[in-house]
Short mmCIF file of C-alpha atoms and ligand atoms in Angstrom, two decimals:
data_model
loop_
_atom_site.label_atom_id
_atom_site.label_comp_id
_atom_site.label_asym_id
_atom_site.label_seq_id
_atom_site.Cartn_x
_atom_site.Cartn_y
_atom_site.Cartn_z
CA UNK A 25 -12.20 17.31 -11.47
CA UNK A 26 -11.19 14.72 -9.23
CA UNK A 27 -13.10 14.62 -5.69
CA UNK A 28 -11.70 13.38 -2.84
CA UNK A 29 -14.58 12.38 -0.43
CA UNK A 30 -13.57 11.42 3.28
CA UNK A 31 -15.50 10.95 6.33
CA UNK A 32 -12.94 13.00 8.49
CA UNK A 33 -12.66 16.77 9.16
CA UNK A 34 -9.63 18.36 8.08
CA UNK A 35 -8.29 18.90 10.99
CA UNK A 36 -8.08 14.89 11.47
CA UNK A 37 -5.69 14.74 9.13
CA UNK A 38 -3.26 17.60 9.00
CA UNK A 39 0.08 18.65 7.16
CA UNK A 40 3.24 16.77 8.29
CA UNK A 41 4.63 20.02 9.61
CA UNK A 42 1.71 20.57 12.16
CA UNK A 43 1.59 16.92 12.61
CA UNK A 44 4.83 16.42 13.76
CA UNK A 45 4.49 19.98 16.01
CA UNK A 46 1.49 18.35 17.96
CA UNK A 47 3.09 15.50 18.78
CA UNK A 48 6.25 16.86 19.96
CA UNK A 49 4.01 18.92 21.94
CA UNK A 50 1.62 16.19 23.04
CA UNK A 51 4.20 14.24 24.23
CA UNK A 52 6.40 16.74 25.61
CA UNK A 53 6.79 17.88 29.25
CA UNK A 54 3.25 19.57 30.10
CA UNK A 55 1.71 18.75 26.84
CA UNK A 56 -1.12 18.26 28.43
CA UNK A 57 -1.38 22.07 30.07
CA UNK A 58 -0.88 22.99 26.87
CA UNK A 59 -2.91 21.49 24.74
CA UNK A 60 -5.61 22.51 26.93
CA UNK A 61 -4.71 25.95 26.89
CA UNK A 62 -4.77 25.85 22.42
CA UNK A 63 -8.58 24.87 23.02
CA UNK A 64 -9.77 24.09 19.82
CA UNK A 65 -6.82 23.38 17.62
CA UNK A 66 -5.16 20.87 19.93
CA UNK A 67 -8.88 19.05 20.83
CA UNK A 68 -8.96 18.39 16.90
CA UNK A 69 -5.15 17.25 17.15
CA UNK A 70 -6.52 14.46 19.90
CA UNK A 71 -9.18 13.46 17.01
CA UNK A 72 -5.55 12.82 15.42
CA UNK A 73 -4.24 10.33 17.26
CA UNK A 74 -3.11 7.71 15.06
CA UNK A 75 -5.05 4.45 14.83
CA UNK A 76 -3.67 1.39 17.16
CA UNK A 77 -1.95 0.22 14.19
CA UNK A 78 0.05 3.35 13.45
CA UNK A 79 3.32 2.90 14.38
CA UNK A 80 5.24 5.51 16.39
CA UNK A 81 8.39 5.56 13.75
CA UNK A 82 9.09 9.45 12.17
CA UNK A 83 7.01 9.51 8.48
CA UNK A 84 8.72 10.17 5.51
CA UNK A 85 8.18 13.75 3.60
CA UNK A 86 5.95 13.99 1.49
CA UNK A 87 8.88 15.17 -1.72
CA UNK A 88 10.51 11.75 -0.38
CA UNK A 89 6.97 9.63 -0.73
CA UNK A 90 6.88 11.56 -4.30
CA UNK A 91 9.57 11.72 -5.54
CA UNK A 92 11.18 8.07 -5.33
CA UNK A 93 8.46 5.72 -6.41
CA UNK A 94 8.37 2.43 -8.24
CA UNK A 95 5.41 2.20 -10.88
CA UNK A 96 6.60 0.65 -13.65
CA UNK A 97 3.52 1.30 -16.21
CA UNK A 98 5.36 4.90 -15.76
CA UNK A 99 9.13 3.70 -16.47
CA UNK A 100 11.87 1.72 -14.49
CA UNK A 101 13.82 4.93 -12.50
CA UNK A 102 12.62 6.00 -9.09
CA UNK A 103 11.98 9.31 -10.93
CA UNK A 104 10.03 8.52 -13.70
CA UNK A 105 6.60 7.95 -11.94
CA UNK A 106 6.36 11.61 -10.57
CA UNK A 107 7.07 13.04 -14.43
CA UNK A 108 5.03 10.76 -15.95
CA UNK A 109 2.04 10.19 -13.92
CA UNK A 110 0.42 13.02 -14.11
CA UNK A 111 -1.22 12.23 -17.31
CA UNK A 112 -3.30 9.62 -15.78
CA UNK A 113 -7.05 10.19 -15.81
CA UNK A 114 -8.50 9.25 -12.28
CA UNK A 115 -11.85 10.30 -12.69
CA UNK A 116 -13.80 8.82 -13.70
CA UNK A 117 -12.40 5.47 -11.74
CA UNK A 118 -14.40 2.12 -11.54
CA UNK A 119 -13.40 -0.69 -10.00
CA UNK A 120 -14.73 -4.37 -11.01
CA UNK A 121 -15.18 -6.69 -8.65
CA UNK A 122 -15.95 -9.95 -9.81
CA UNK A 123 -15.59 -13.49 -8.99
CA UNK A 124 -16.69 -15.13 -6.26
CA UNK A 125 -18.82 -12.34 -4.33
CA UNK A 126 -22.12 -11.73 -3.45
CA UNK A 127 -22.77 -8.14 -5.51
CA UNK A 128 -20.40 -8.24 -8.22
CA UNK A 129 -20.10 -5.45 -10.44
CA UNK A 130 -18.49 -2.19 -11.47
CA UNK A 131 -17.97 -0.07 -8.67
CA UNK A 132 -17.81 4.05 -9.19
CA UNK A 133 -14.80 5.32 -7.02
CA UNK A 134 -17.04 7.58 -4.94
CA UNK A 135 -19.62 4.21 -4.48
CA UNK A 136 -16.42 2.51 -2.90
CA UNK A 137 -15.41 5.34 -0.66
CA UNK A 138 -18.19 6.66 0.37
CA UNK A 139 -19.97 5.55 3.86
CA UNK A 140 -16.36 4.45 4.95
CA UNK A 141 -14.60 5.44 7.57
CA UNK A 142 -10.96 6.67 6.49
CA UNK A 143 -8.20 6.07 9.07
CA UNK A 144 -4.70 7.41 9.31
CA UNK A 145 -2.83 4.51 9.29
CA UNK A 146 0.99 5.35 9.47
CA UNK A 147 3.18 2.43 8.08
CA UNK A 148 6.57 0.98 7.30
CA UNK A 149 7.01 0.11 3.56
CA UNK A 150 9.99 -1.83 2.74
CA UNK A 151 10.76 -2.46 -0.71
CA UNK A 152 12.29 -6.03 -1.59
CA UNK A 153 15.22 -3.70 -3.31
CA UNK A 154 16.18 -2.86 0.51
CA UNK A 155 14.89 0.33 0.89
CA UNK A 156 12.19 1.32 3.18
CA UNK A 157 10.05 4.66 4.29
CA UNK A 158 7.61 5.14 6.73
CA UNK A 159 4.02 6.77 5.04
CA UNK A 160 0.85 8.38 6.67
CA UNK A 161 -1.66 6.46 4.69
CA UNK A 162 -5.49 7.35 4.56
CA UNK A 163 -7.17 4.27 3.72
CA UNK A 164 -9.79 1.81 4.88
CA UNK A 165 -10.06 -1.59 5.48
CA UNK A 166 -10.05 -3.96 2.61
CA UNK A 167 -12.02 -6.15 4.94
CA UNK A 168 -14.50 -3.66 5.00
CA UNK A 169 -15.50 -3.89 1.38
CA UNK A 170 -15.23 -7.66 1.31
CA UNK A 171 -17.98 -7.64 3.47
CA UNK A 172 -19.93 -5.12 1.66
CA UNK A 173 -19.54 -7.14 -1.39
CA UNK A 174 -20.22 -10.38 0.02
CA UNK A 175 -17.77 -12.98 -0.32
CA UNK A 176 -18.61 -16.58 -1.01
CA UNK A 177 -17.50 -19.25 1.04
CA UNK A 178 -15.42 -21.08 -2.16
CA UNK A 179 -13.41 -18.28 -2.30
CA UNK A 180 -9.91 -18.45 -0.70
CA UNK A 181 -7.76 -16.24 -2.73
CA UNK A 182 -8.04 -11.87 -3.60
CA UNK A 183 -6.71 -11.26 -6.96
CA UNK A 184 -5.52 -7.58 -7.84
CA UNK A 185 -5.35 -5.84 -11.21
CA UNK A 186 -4.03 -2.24 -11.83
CA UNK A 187 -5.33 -0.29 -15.27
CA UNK A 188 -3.79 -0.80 -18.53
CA UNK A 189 -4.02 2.31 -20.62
CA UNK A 190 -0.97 2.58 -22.60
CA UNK A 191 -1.51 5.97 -23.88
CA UNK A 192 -1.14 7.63 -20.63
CA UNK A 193 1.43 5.08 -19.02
CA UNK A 194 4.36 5.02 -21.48
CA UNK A 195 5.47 2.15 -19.20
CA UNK A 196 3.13 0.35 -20.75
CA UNK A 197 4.35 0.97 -24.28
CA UNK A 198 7.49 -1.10 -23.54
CA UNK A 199 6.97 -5.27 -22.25
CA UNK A 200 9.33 -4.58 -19.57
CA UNK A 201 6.30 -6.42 -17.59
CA UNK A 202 3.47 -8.59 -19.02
CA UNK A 203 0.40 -6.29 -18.53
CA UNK A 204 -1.68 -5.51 -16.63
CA UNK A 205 0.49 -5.71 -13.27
CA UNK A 206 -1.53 -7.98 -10.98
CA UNK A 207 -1.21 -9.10 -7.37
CA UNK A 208 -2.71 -11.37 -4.73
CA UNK A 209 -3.20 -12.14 -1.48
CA UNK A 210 -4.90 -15.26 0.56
CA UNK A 211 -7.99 -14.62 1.63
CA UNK A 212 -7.22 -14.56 5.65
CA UNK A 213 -4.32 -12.15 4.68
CA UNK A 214 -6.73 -9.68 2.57
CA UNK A 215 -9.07 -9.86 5.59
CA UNK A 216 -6.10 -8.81 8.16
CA UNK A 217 -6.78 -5.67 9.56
CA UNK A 218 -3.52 -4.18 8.58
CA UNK A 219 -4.33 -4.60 4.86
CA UNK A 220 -6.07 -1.32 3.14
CA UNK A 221 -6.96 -0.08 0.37
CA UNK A 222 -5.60 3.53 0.06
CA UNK A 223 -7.40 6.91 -1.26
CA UNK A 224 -4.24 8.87 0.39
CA UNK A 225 -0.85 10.05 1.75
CA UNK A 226 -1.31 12.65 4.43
CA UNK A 227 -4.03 14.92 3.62
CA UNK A 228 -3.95 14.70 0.08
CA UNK A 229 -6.21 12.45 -2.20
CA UNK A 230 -3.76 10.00 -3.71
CA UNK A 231 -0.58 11.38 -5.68
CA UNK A 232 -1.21 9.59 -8.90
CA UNK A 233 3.00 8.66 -8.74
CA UNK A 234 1.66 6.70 -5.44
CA UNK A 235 -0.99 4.87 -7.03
CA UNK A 236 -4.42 7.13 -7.77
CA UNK A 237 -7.13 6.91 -7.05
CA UNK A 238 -6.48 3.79 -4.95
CA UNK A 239 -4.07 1.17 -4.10
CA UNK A 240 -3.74 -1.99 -1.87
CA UNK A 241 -1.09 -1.24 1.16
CA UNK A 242 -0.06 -4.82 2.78
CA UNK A 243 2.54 -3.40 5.06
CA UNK A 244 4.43 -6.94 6.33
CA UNK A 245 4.94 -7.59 2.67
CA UNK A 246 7.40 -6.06 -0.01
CA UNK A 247 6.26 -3.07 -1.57
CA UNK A 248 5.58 -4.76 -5.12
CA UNK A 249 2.48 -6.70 -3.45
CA UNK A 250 0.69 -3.13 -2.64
CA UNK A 251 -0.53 -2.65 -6.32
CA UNK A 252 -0.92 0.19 -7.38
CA UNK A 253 -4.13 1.90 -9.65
CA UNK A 254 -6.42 -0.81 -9.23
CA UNK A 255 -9.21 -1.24 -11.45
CA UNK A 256 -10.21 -5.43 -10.68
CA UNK A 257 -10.62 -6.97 -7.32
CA UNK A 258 -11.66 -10.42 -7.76
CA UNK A 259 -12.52 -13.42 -5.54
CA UNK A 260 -10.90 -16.60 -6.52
CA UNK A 261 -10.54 -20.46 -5.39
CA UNK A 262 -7.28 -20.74 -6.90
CA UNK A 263 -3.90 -19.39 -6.12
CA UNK A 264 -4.02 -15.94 -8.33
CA UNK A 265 -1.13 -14.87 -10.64
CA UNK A 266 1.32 -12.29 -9.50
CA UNK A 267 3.45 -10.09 -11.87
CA UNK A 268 6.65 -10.41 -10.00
CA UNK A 269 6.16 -14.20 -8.94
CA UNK A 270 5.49 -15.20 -12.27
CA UNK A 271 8.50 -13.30 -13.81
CA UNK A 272 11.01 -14.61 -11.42
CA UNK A 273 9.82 -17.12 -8.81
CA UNK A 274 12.96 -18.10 -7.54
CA UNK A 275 13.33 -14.59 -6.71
CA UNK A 276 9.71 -13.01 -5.96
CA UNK A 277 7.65 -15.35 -4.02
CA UNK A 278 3.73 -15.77 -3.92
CA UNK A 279 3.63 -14.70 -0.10
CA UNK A 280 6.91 -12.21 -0.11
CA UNK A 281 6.61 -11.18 3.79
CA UNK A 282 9.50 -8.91 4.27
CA UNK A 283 11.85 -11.58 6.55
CA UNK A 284 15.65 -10.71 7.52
CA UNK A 285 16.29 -14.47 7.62
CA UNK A 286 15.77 -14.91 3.90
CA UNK A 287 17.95 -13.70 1.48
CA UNK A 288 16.83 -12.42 -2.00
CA UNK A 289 19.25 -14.44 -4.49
CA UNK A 290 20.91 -11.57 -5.32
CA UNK A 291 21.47 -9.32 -2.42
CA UNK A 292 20.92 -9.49 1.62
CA UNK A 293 17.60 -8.65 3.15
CA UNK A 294 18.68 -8.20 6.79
CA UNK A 295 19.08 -4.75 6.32
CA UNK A 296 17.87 -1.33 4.78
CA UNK A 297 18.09 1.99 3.87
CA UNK A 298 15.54 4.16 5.07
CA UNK A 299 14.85 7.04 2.58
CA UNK A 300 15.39 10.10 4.10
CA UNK A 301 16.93 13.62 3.37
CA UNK A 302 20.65 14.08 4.80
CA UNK A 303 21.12 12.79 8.24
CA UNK A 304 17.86 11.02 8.53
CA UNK A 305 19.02 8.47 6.05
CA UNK A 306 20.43 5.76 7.26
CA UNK A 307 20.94 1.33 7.57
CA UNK A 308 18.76 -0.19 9.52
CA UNK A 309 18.24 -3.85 10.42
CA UNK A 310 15.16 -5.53 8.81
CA UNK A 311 12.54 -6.80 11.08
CA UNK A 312 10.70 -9.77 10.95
CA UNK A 313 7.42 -9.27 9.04
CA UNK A 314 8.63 -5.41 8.92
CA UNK A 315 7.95 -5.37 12.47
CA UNK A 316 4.65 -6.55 12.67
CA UNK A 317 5.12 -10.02 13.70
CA UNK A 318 2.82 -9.36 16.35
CA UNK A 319 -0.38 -8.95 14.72
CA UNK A 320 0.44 -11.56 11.95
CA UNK A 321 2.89 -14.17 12.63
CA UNK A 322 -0.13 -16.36 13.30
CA UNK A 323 -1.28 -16.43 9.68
CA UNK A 324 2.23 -18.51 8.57
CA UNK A 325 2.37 -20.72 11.75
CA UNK A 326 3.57 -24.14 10.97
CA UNK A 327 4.41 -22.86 7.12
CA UNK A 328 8.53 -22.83 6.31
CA UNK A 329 9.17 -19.76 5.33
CA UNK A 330 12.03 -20.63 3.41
CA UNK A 331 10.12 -22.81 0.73
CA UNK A 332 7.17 -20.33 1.38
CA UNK A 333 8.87 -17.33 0.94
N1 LIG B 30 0.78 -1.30 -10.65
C1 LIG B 30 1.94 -1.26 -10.00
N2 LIG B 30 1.93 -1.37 -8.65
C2 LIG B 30 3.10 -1.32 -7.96
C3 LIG B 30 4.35 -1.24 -8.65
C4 LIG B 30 4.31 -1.14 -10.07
O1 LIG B 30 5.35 -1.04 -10.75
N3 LIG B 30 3.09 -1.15 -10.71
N4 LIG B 30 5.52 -1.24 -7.94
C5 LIG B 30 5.48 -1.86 -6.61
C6 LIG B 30 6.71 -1.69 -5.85
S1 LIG B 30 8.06 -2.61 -6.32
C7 LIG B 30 6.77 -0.87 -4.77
S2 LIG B 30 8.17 -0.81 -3.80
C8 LIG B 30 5.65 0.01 -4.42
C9 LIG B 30 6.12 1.44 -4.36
O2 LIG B 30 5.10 2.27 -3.84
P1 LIG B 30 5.37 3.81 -3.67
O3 LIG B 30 5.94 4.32 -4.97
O4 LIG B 30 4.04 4.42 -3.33
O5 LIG B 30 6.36 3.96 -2.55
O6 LIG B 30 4.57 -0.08 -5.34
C10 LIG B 30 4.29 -1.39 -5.80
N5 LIG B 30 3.07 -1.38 -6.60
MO1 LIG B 31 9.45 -2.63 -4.48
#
């Protein structure tokens, strides 16, 4: 059986349902006379705050984070992944991480997770197709184990590999993409505190549709840079090789921060549709960065993001 080891109580992380009731009610007229009068229950619910880098925006279901997933090693429709994946083994799960670090090695799931502090770290996600949810992640800093593995100061680039097991991801079976699907990020971007590596989506380990047992979450960039399933983390000097980049790099670009102001060649990015049952779906202007311009403009000053896109 799969275990899902965290470092927070249960009540830290809680169904979206109660969630969403606590903070209408924390933020409501007298919350706070009533949150004192629940006691216990809404003490844990303050334990729940989300972390600084949370943002404020509704969260997406759950059957919408589920159901409507792109993970090609499982098929090319939004609904393949959630009737495919489940016949991916997750445990065990080691991840390699090689390359230019201190401790390299294969790393046990549980070795990785465990003596880490798991935040909730609600997102945007906005998918270079124009589309866009917001998701409750529980993850932790990437930063965190690049300092626990000890990174060398050559290194300058993280490169990203997800599994390749062909008889469990019929994806895989086809060459719609050269496998394994690999990602990367510069160094200084892995090492942002926004970036995390994911063990799960509310208070659930990981749906396996959503990248089990863990996945990289970059939330200024499209969605195809948050690899999914990752089994190779490795330190590099050199620019690494991307799956989409390399496929099309007029149209997927190495960095591919989600920006209004450049155009995919095929379609308009200033704008997208957030997924969302019935009258919560709807258009909604793009924001620089996906709104966090903020915390990382500063790592593209001087670049032109039009040749860098
Ligand atoms: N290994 C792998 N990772 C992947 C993908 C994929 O096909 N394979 N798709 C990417 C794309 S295009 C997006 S939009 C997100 C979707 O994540 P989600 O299904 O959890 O919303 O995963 C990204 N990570
Ligand atoms: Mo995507």
């Amino acid at each position: 059986m799969f275990r899902f080891k965290t470092n927070l109580k249960p009540s830290d992380v809680t169904p979206k349902a109660a969630w969403l009731n606590r903070r209408a009610l924390m933020t409501g007229a007298g919350g706070a006379a009533l949150a004192g009068m629940l006691g216990g229950t809404a003490r844990a619910g303050l334990d729940a705050v989300p972390s600084r880098y949370s943002t404020a925006a509704e969260p997406n279901s759950l059957d919408d984070i589920t159901q409507y997933n792109n993970f090609y090693e499982f098929g090319t429709r939004k609904t393949d992944p959630a009737r495919h994946a489940h016949a991916l083994t997750t445990d065990p799960w080691q991840v390699t991480i090689d390359g230019l670090v201190d401790k390299p090695g294969a790393y046990d799931f549980d070795d990785l997770t465990s003596g880490v502090t798991l935040e909730q770290r609600i997102y945007r996600f906005r998918c270079v197709e124009a589309w866009s949810m917001v998701i409750p992640w529980v993850g932790f800093q990437l930063s965190d184990l690049l300092d626990r593995v000890g990174v060398l100061p050559e290194a300058r680039y993280v490169a990203f590999e997800t599994l390749v097991r062909p008889e469990e991801m019929p994806g895989q079976r086809t060459r719609i993409l050269d496998w394994p699907y690999t990602e990367g990020l510069r160094l200084d971007e892995a090492r942002h505190p926004l970036t995390i590596l994911a063990t799960g989506i509310y208070d659930e380990p990981m749906p396996k549709q959503n990248g089990a047992p863990i996945r990289l979450v970059v939330p200024w960039k499209y969605g195809f840079k948050s690899i999914k399933s990752i089994v190779r983390i490795s330190l590099t000097r050199d620019e690494p090789p991307c799956t989409w980049n390399l496929l099309a790099p007029n149209e997927y670009g190495f960095y591919s921060n989600v920006n209004p102001n450049v155009d995919h060649p095929r379609w308009s990015q200033a704008s997208e549709r957030r997924i969302g049952g019935g009258l919560l779906s709807s258009r909604q202007p793009t924001l620089m960065f996906n709104g966090y311009a903020d915390e990382v403009a500063h790592l593209y000053a001087g670049m032109d993001l039009t040749k860098h896109f």
